[in-house]
PDB file of C-alpha atoms in Angstrom:
ATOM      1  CA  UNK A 237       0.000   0.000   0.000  1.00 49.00           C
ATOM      2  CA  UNK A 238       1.792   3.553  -1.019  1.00 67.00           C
ATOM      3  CA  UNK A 239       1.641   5.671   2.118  1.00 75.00           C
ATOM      4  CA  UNK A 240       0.413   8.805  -0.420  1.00 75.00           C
ATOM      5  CA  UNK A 241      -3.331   9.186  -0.713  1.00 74.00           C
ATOM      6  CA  UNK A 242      -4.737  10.175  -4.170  1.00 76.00           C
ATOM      7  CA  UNK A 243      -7.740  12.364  -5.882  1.00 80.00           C
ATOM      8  CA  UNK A 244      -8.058  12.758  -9.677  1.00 80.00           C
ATOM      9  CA  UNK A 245      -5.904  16.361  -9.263  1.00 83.00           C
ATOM     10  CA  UNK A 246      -4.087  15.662  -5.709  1.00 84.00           C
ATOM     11  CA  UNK A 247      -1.853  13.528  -3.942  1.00 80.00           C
ATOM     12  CA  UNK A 248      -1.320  14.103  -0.278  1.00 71.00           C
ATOM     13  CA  UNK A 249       0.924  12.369   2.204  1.00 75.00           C
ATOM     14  CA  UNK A 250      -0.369  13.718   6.129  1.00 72.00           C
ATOM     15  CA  UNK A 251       0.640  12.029   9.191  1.00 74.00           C
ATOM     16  CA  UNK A 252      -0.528  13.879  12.517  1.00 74.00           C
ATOM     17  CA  UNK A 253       0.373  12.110  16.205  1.00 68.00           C
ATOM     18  CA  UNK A 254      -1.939  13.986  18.393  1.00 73.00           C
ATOM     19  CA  UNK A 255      -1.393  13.420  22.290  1.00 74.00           C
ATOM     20  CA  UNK A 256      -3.743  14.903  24.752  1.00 72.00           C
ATOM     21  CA  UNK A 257      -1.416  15.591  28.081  1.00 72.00           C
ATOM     22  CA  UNK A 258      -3.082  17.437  31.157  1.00 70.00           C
ATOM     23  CA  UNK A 259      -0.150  19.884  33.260  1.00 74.00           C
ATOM     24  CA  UNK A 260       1.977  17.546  35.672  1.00 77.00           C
ATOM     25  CA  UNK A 261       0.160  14.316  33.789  1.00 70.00           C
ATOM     26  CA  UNK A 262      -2.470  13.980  36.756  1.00 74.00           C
ATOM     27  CA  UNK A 263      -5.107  11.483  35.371  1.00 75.00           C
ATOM     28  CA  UNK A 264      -7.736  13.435  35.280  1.00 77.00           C
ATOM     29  CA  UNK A 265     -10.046  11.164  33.317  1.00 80.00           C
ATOM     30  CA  UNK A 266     -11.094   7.995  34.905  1.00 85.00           C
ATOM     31  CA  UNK A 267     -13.486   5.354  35.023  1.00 90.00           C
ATOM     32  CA  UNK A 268     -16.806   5.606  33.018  1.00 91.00           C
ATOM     33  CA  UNK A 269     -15.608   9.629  31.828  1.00 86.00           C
ATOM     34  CA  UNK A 270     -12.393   8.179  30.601  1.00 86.00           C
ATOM     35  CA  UNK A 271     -14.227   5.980  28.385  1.00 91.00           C
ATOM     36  CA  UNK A 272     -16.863   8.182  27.266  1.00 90.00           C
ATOM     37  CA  UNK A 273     -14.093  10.476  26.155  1.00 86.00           C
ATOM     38  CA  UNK A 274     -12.574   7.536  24.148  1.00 87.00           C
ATOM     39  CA  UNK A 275     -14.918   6.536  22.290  1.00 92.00           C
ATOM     40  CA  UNK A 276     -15.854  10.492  21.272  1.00 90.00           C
ATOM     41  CA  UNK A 277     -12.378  10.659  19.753  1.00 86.00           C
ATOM     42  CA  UNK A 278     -12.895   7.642  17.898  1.00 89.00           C
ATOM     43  CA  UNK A 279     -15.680   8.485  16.512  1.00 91.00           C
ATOM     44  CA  UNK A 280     -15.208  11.736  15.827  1.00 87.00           C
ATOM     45  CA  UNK A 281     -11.867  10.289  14.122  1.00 84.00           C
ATOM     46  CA  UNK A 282     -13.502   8.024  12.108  1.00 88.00           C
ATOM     47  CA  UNK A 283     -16.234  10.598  10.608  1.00 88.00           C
ATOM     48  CA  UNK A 284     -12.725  12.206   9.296  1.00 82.00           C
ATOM     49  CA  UNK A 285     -11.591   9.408   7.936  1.00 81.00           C
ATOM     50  CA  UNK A 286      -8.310   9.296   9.941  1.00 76.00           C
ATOM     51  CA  UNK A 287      -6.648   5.817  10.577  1.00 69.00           C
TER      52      UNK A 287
END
């Protein structure tokens, strides 16, 4: 698989690392609101089409 993505006039190569890190890396998020937040990023990744 080419790691370039194509449309009939573009080709694109994007790679992002996103990493979500609250000040002195307390865990904030726990439990059932650790989750929740999990599966929003997912989703919301997957409407954009990210991998």
């Amino acid at each position: 698989m080419s790691r370039f993505k194509k449309l009939s006039q573009t080709i694109w190569h994007c790679q992002y690392h996103i990493v979500w890190t609250p000040k002195y890396r307390y865990k904030i998020l726990k439990g059932k609101i650790a989750d929740e937040v999990e599966n929003c990023v997912r989703a919301f990744s997957a409407q954009q089409g990210a991998e």
